[in-house]
CSV table of C-alpha atoms in Angstrom, one decimal:
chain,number,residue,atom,x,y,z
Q,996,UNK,CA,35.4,-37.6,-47.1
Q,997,UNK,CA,35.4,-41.5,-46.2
Q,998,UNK,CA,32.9,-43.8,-46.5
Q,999,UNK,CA,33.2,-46.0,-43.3
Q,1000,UNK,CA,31.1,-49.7,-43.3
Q,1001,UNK,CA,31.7,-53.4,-43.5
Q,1002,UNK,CA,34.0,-53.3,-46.8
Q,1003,UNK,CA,31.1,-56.4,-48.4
Q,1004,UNK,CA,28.0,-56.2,-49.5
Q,1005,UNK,CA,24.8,-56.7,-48.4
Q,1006,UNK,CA,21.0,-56.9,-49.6
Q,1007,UNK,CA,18.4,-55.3,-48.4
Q,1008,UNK,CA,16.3,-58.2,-47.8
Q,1009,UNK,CA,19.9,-60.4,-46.2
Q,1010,UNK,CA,20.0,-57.2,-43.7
Q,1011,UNK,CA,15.8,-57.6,-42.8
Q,1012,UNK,CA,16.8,-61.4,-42.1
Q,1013,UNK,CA,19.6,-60.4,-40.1
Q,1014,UNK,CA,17.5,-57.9,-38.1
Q,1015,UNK,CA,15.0,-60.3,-37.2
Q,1016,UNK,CA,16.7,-62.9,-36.3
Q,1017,UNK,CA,19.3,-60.5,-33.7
Q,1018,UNK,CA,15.4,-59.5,-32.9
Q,1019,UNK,CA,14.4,-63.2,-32.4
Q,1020,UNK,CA,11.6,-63.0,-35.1
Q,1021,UNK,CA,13.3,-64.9,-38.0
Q,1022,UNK,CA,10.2,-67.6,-36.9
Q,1023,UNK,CA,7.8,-64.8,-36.7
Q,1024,UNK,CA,8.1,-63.0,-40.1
Q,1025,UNK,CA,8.2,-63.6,-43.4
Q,1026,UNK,CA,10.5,-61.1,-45.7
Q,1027,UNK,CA,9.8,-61.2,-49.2
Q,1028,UNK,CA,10.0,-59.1,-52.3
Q,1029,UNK,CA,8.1,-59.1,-55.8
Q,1030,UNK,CA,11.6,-58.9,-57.6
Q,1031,UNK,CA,10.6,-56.0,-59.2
Q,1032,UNK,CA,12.5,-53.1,-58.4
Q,1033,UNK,CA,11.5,-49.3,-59.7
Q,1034,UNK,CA,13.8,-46.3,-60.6
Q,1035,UNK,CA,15.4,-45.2,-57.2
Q,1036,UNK,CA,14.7,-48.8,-55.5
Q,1037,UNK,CA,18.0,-49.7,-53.3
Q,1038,UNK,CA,18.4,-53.5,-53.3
Q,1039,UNK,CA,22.1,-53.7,-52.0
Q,1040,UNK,CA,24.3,-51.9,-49.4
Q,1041,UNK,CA,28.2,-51.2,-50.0
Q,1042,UNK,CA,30.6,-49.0,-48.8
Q,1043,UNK,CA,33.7,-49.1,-50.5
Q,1044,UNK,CA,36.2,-48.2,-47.4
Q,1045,UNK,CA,39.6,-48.5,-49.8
Q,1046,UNK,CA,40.2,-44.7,-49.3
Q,1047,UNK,CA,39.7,-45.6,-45.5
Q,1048,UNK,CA,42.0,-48.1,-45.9
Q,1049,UNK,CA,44.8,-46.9,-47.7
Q,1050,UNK,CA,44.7,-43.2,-46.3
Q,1051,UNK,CA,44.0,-43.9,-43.0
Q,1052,UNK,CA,45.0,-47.2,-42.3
Q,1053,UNK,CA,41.4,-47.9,-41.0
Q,1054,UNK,CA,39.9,-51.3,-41.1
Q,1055,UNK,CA,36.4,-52.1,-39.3
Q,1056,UNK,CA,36.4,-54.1,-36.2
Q,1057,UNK,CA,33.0,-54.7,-35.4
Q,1058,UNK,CA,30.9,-56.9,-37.3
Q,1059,UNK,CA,27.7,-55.9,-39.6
Q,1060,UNK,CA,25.9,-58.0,-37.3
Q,1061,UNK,CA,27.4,-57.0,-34.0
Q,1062,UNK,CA,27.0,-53.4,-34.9
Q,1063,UNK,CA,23.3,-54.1,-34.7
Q,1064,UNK,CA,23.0,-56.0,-31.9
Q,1065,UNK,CA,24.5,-52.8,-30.6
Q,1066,UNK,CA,22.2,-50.1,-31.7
Q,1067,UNK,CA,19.1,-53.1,-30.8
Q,1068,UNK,CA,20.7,-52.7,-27.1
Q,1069,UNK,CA,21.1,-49.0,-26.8
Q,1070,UNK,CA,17.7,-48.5,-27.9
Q,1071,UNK,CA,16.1,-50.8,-25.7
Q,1072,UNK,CA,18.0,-49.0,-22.5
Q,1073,UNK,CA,16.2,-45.3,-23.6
């Protein structure tokens, strides 16, 4: 089994920015967070891809951010 991803890592709230501004909302909406988290509560997002890597000789090619530019475009042509 390989985890597959981006290889950095990235926050919950950093990936809601990212979304609305690919969305053209960054202006719109206001992410926040109390700070508190609970048992459970994901703040971060990481893949470690070093199996990946040294196995398979895999590296990622597309961008966190182009990958959801992507998915936004596929959606929006179902």
């Amino acid at each position: 089994m390989f985890n597959l991803g981006y290889g950095t890592t990235v926050t919950i709230i950093d990936l809601a920015k990212l979304m609305l501004k690919i969305l053209g909302l960054e202006k719109k909406t206001v992410v926040t967070t109390t700070g508190v988290s609970w048992q459970g509560d994901v703040t971060k997002i990481w893949f470690d891809i070093s199996k990946a890597q040294k196995e398979l000789g895999w590296n990622p090619k597309v961008t966190l951010e182009d990958s959801i530019k992507e998915v936004i475009a596929d959606r929006k042509l179902r």
